[in-house]
Amino acid sequence: MEHPQTFLIPGPSATTNPNSSANWAMLRQRGIRRFEDEKILVQTASTSCDLSVPEENKAQYDPFQRKSDKGTLFLTKERIVYLPSEPTGEPEFKSFSAPILNFQNPSATASFQWLRGGWKSDWKADCIPVSGGIIPPELRRIEVEFTFSDSSMLNTFCKEYDRVRQGWLRLQEEAIRQDTTRDERLPPYEVPGANPPESTTALTVPRTNRSDSSSSCRVPDEPPPGYDEAQAQ
């Protein structure tokens, strides 16, 4: 299944400019375009998003960052989707998404910010981006950070994310196990035209003693006993 990066539902008018702020708000109100049977499990507003190159890879790639201070985060049973309140940056940051298992090494932190006078609740993970989106194709991995407006939203998101991820991991392990079992049941491959392997069980075939057989079937060189007397009578 493909997971495109942009999930905006087109407006009703063909002449609508999707880049205008008014139309963007209208599209956001209509939500994301869901896959068949896809269910939204968590939806949080006033969430910020920061996409960047992981610290250990910054020396290998050109600088990259997409950031939105306010937007809506969606967690479904298949993926994570983020829609900024308004497009930001150049090129514009309109949306971001990736399948659940593309997020790796997740961590959550909640700390009190004295200067801000409130809690800072973050969820951070490495992510393998999907093709065709806002992430440059040469970037094989990015760092994703979501900052929630309060810790209760973070707790809800973490709980549901862990539950969904474990479900996908179980399905993945089951698929691997079934493939392994199927491979074990397959007969060994034989090269066409090759001699069949010899049976490990030796068959006992009765063999006739050649010397005994020849002597029993040989025509006698001398007449049988009493032959001469019988001829004289």
mmCIF file of C-alpha atoms in Angstrom:
data_model
loop_
_atom_site.group_PDB
_atom_site.id
_atom_site.type_symbol
_atom_site.label_atom_id
_atom_site.label_comp_id
_atom_site.label_asym_id
_atom_site.label_seq_id
_atom_site.Cartn_x
_atom_site.Cartn_y
_atom_site.Cartn_z
ATOM 1 C CA MET A 1 0.000 0.000 0.000
ATOM 2 C CA GLU A 2 1.345 3.417 -0.893
ATOM 3 C CA HIS A 3 1.371 6.181 1.683
ATOM 4 C CA PRO A 4 1.374 9.567 -0.078
ATOM 5 C CA GLN A 5 2.594 12.567 1.839
ATOM 6 C CA THR A 6 -0.311 14.926 1.092
ATOM 7 C CA PHE A 7 -3.795 14.055 2.273
ATOM 8 C CA LEU A 8 -5.744 17.227 1.517
ATOM 9 C CA ILE A 9 -9.277 16.863 0.216
ATOM 10 C CA PRO A 10 -9.801 19.116 -2.824
ATOM 11 C CA GLY A 11 -12.210 22.000 -2.440
ATOM 12 C CA PRO A 12 -15.548 22.081 -4.272
ATOM 13 C CA SER A 13 -14.455 24.602 -6.883
ATOM 14 C CA ALA A 14 -12.068 23.729 -9.691
ATOM 15 C CA THR A 15 -10.831 27.329 -9.711
ATOM 16 C CA THR A 16 -9.960 27.292 -6.012
ATOM 17 C CA ASN A 17 -6.368 28.167 -5.225
ATOM 18 C CA PRO A 18 -5.252 25.561 -2.659
ATOM 19 C CA ASN A 19 -2.359 27.766 -1.540
ATOM 20 C CA SER A 20 -4.523 30.614 -0.256
ATOM 21 C CA SER A 21 -4.915 30.802 3.528
ATOM 22 C CA ALA A 22 -8.726 30.825 3.371
ATOM 23 C CA ASN A 23 -8.910 27.682 1.262
ATOM 24 C CA TRP A 24 -6.243 26.031 3.402
ATOM 25 C CA ALA A 25 -8.388 26.534 6.510
ATOM 26 C CA MET A 26 -11.387 25.098 4.661
ATOM 27 C CA LEU A 27 -9.401 22.027 3.622
ATOM 28 C CA ARG A 28 -8.123 21.499 7.166
ATOM 29 C CA GLN A 29 -11.657 21.606 8.544
ATOM 30 C CA ARG A 30 -12.600 18.772 6.220
ATOM 31 C CA GLY A 31 -9.788 16.648 7.643
ATOM 32 C CA ILE A 32 -7.559 14.061 6.000
ATOM 33 C CA ARG A 33 -8.375 11.666 3.213
ATOM 34 C CA ARG A 34 -8.475 8.294 4.893
ATOM 35 C CA PHE A 35 -7.719 4.903 3.425
ATOM 36 C CA GLU A 36 -10.431 2.275 3.285
ATOM 37 C CA ASP A 37 -11.390 1.132 6.816
ATOM 38 C CA GLU A 38 -8.888 3.587 8.310
ATOM 39 C CA LYS A 39 -9.904 4.904 11.718
ATOM 40 C CA ILE A 40 -8.588 8.003 13.477
ATOM 41 C CA LEU A 41 -7.558 6.974 16.996
ATOM 42 C CA VAL A 42 -6.088 10.237 18.310
ATOM 43 C CA GLN A 43 -6.473 13.802 17.072
ATOM 44 C CA THR A 44 -4.688 16.617 18.902
ATOM 45 C CA ALA A 45 -4.810 20.320 18.095
ATOM 46 C CA SER A 46 -2.264 23.018 18.966
ATOM 47 C CA THR A 47 0.605 20.610 18.337
ATOM 48 C CA SER A 48 3.911 21.719 16.844
ATOM 49 C CA CYS A 49 6.052 19.678 14.456
ATOM 50 C CA ASP A 50 9.757 19.859 13.705
ATOM 51 C CA LEU A 51 11.351 17.807 10.907
ATOM 52 C CA SER A 52 15.139 17.843 10.663
ATOM 53 C CA VAL A 53 18.253 15.841 9.851
ATOM 54 C CA PRO A 54 19.401 13.665 12.769
ATOM 55 C CA GLU A 55 22.380 15.120 14.606
ATOM 56 C CA GLU A 56 24.661 12.220 13.670
ATOM 57 C CA ASN A 57 23.895 12.689 9.945
ATOM 58 C CA LYS A 58 24.154 16.477 9.621
ATOM 59 C CA ALA A 59 27.711 16.306 8.280
ATOM 60 C CA GLN A 60 26.596 14.042 5.415
ATOM 61 C CA TYR A 61 23.616 16.020 4.085
ATOM 62 C CA ASP A 62 22.638 19.562 3.209
ATOM 63 C CA PRO A 63 20.737 21.451 5.916
ATOM 64 C CA PHE A 64 17.047 20.563 6.020
ATOM 65 C CA GLN A 65 14.248 21.614 8.346
ATOM 66 C CA ARG A 66 10.489 21.993 8.177
ATOM 67 C CA LYS A 67 8.739 23.440 11.194
ATOM 68 C CA SER A 68 5.214 24.352 12.204
ATOM 69 C CA ASP A 69 4.399 25.930 15.566
ATOM 70 C CA LYS A 70 0.745 24.956 15.478
ATOM 71 C CA GLY A 71 -1.195 22.238 13.744
ATOM 72 C CA THR A 72 -3.252 19.069 14.110
ATOM 73 C CA LEU A 73 -1.747 15.645 14.687
ATOM 74 C CA PHE A 74 -3.643 12.515 13.634
ATOM 75 C CA LEU A 75 -2.858 8.978 14.733
ATOM 76 C CA THR A 76 -4.678 6.279 12.790
ATOM 77 C CA LYS A 77 -4.314 2.521 12.858
ATOM 78 C CA GLU A 78 -1.939 2.761 9.880
ATOM 79 C CA ARG A 79 0.016 6.030 10.043
ATOM 80 C CA ILE A 80 0.782 9.372 11.655
ATOM 81 C CA VAL A 81 -0.360 12.515 9.822
ATOM 82 C CA TYR A 82 0.385 16.143 10.672
ATOM 83 C CA LEU A 83 -1.338 19.172 9.126
ATOM 84 C CA PRO A 84 -0.025 22.661 9.969
ATOM 85 C CA SER A 85 -2.645 25.296 10.767
ATOM 86 C CA GLU A 86 -1.244 27.273 7.844
ATOM 87 C CA PRO A 87 1.400 26.446 5.225
ATOM 88 C CA THR A 88 4.826 27.534 6.427
ATOM 89 C CA GLY A 89 8.338 27.815 5.029
ATOM 90 C CA GLU A 90 9.685 27.747 1.502
ATOM 91 C CA PRO A 91 8.858 25.385 -0.066
ATOM 92 C CA GLU A 92 5.636 25.360 1.907
ATOM 93 C CA PHE A 93 5.183 22.845 4.670
ATOM 94 C CA LYS A 94 1.608 21.661 4.074
ATOM 95 C CA SER A 95 1.540 18.161 5.521
ATOM 96 C CA PHE A 96 3.608 15.231 6.680
ATOM 97 C CA SER A 97 2.829 11.551 7.166
ATOM 98 C CA ALA A 98 4.454 8.140 7.394
ATOM 99 C CA PRO A 99 3.362 4.571 8.231
ATOM 100 C CA ILE A 100 3.482 3.491 11.872
ATOM 101 C CA LEU A 101 6.461 1.146 11.511
ATOM 102 C CA ASN A 102 8.508 3.811 9.697
ATOM 103 C CA PHE A 103 8.919 5.567 13.053
ATOM 104 C CA GLN A 104 11.756 4.074 15.073
ATOM 105 C CA ASN A 105 13.358 4.613 18.488
ATOM 106 C CA PRO A 106 10.505 6.757 19.858
ATOM 107 C CA SER A 107 10.927 8.623 23.138
ATOM 108 C CA ALA A 108 8.689 10.912 25.171
ATOM 109 C CA THR A 109 9.721 13.620 27.626
ATOM 110 C CA ALA A 110 7.803 16.061 29.791
ATOM 111 C CA SER A 111 9.697 18.889 31.467
ATOM 112 C CA PHE A 112 8.685 22.110 33.167
ATOM 113 C CA GLN A 113 9.882 25.222 31.343
ATOM 114 C CA TRP A 114 10.416 28.005 33.883
ATOM 115 C CA LEU A 115 10.744 30.728 31.265
ATOM 116 C CA ARG A 116 7.539 29.645 29.556
ATOM 117 C CA GLY A 117 5.776 28.976 32.819
ATOM 118 C CA GLY A 118 4.454 25.592 31.757
ATOM 119 C CA TRP A 119 5.181 22.016 30.797
ATOM 120 C CA LYS A 120 6.882 21.024 27.559
ATOM 121 C CA SER A 121 5.667 17.612 26.388
ATOM 122 C CA ASP A 122 7.633 16.163 23.472
ATOM 123 C CA TRP A 123 7.477 12.978 21.420
ATOM 124 C CA LYS A 124 10.533 12.328 19.267
ATOM 125 C CA ALA A 125 11.465 9.534 16.855
ATOM 126 C CA ASP A 126 13.600 8.713 13.853
ATOM 127 C CA CYS A 127 11.574 8.230 10.698
ATOM 128 C CA ILE A 128 12.147 6.614 7.321
ATOM 129 C CA PRO A 129 10.351 9.053 4.991
ATOM 130 C CA VAL A 130 8.128 7.896 2.167
ATOM 131 C CA SER A 131 8.896 8.939 -1.385
ATOM 132 C CA GLY A 132 7.108 11.693 -3.242
ATOM 133 C CA GLY A 133 6.724 14.104 -0.326
ATOM 134 C CA ILE A 134 8.467 17.147 1.073
ATOM 135 C CA ILE A 135 11.541 15.224 2.249
ATOM 136 C CA PRO A 136 14.491 15.308 -0.200
ATOM 137 C CA PRO A 137 14.985 11.828 -1.702
ATOM 138 C CA GLU A 138 18.633 11.662 -0.599
ATOM 139 C CA LEU A 139 17.542 11.795 3.050
ATOM 140 C CA ARG A 140 17.051 8.196 4.127
ATOM 141 C CA ARG A 141 16.178 9.125 7.712
ATOM 142 C CA ILE A 142 14.872 12.224 9.464
ATOM 143 C CA GLU A 143 14.157 13.234 13.029
ATOM 144 C CA VAL A 144 10.528 14.004 13.876
ATOM 145 C CA GLU A 145 9.518 15.916 16.987
ATOM 146 C CA PHE A 146 5.955 16.673 18.067
ATOM 147 C CA THR A 147 5.364 19.072 20.968
ATOM 148 C CA PHE A 148 1.979 18.825 22.692
ATOM 149 C CA SER A 149 0.187 21.630 24.492
ATOM 150 C CA ASP A 150 -0.205 19.527 27.648
ATOM 151 C CA SER A 151 1.076 16.258 29.079
ATOM 152 C CA SER A 152 -2.319 14.507 28.989
ATOM 153 C CA MET A 153 -2.334 14.698 25.182
ATOM 154 C CA LEU A 154 1.169 13.241 25.125
ATOM 155 C CA ASN A 155 0.119 10.362 27.382
ATOM 156 C CA THR A 156 -2.904 9.568 25.219
ATOM 157 C CA PHE A 157 -0.836 9.654 22.043
ATOM 158 C CA CYS A 158 1.938 7.454 23.493
ATOM 159 C CA LYS A 159 -0.511 4.866 24.805
ATOM 160 C CA GLU A 160 -2.357 4.490 21.501
ATOM 161 C CA TYR A 161 0.811 4.609 19.416
ATOM 162 C CA ASP A 162 2.427 1.809 21.441
ATOM 163 C CA ARG A 163 -0.712 -0.321 21.168
ATOM 164 C CA VAL A 164 -0.978 0.107 17.388
ATOM 165 C CA ARG A 165 2.746 -0.427 16.850
ATOM 166 C CA GLN A 166 2.710 -3.678 18.840
ATOM 167 C CA GLY A 167 -0.180 -4.885 16.700
ATOM 168 C CA TRP A 168 1.765 -4.213 13.495
ATOM 169 C CA LEU A 169 4.859 -5.923 14.909
ATOM 170 C CA ARG A 170 2.830 -9.036 15.742
ATOM 171 C CA LEU A 171 1.449 -9.129 12.202
ATOM 172 C CA GLN A 172 4.965 -8.740 10.826
ATOM 173 C CA GLU A 173 6.310 -11.576 12.984
ATOM 174 C CA GLU A 174 3.391 -13.824 12.014
ATOM 175 C CA ALA A 175 4.026 -13.178 8.312
ATOM 176 C CA ILE A 176 7.716 -14.053 8.740
ATOM 177 C CA ARG A 177 6.812 -17.222 10.661
ATOM 178 C CA GLN A 178 4.364 -18.341 7.966
ATOM 179 C CA ASP A 179 6.948 -17.746 5.227
ATOM 180 C CA THR A 180 9.511 -19.782 7.170
ATOM 181 C CA THR A 181 7.059 -22.649 7.705
ATOM 182 C CA ARG A 182 6.127 -22.664 4.032
ATOM 183 C CA ASP A 183 9.789 -22.804 2.991
ATOM 184 C CA GLU A 184 10.403 -25.764 5.315
ATOM 185 C CA ARG A 185 7.588 -27.721 3.663
ATOM 186 C CA LEU A 186 8.915 -27.294 0.141
ATOM 187 C CA PRO A 187 10.704 -30.352 -1.367
ATOM 188 C CA PRO A 188 14.422 -29.960 -2.105
ATOM 189 C CA TYR A 189 15.153 -28.450 -5.477
ATOM 190 C CA GLU A 190 16.492 -30.867 -8.111
ATOM 191 C CA VAL A 191 18.297 -29.769 -11.250
ATOM 192 C CA PRO A 192 16.332 -30.911 -14.327
ATOM 193 C CA GLY A 193 18.010 -33.910 -16.004
ATOM 194 C CA ALA A 194 20.158 -34.752 -13.014
ATOM 195 C CA ASN A 195 20.430 -38.366 -11.875
ATOM 196 C CA PRO A 196 17.966 -39.124 -9.086
ATOM 197 C CA PRO A 197 19.588 -39.647 -5.701
ATOM 198 C CA GLU A 198 20.229 -43.230 -4.693
ATOM 199 C CA SER A 199 17.934 -44.670 -2.115
ATOM 200 C CA THR A 200 19.419 -44.960 1.328
ATOM 201 C CA THR A 201 17.582 -48.284 1.830
ATOM 202 C CA ALA A 202 19.246 -51.192 0.034
ATOM 203 C CA LEU A 203 16.769 -53.536 -1.618
ATOM 204 C CA THR A 204 17.560 -57.279 -1.297
ATOM 205 C CA VAL A 205 17.098 -58.765 -4.761
ATOM 206 C CA PRO A 206 17.333 -62.567 -5.071
ATOM 207 C CA ARG A 207 20.242 -63.464 -7.334
ATOM 208 C CA THR A 208 20.543 -66.733 -9.215
ATOM 209 C CA ASN A 209 23.813 -68.645 -8.942
ATOM 210 C CA ARG A 210 25.055 -68.542 -12.514
ATOM 211 C CA SER A 211 27.127 -71.786 -12.267
ATOM 212 C CA ASP A 212 24.256 -73.772 -10.772
ATOM 213 C CA SER A 213 21.860 -72.543 -13.385
ATOM 214 C CA SER A 214 24.122 -73.429 -16.291
ATOM 215 C CA SER A 215 24.784 -76.956 -15.026
ATOM 216 C CA SER A 216 21.115 -77.733 -14.577
ATOM 217 C CA CYS A 217 20.298 -76.631 -18.124
ATOM 218 C CA ARG A 218 23.335 -78.240 -19.897
ATOM 219 C CA VAL A 219 22.676 -81.013 -22.426
ATOM 220 C CA PRO A 220 24.491 -84.208 -21.195
ATOM 221 C CA ASP A 221 27.444 -85.381 -23.263
ATOM 222 C CA GLU A 222 26.776 -89.130 -22.540
ATOM 223 C CA PRO A 223 23.578 -91.135 -22.990
ATOM 224 C CA PRO A 224 21.517 -91.822 -19.909
ATOM 225 C CA PRO A 225 22.006 -95.122 -18.033
ATOM 226 C CA GLY A 226 20.440 -98.188 -19.804
ATOM 227 C CA TYR A 227 20.244 -96.379 -23.145
ATOM 228 C CA ASP A 228 22.369 -98.991 -25.009
ATOM 229 C CA GLU A 229 20.384 -101.974 -23.626
ATOM 230 C CA ALA A 230 17.133 -100.373 -24.644
ATOM 231 C CA GLN A 231 18.358 -99.853 -28.193
ATOM 232 C CA ALA A 232 19.551 -103.506 -28.513
ATOM 233 C CA GLN A 233 16.129 -104.965 -27.711
#
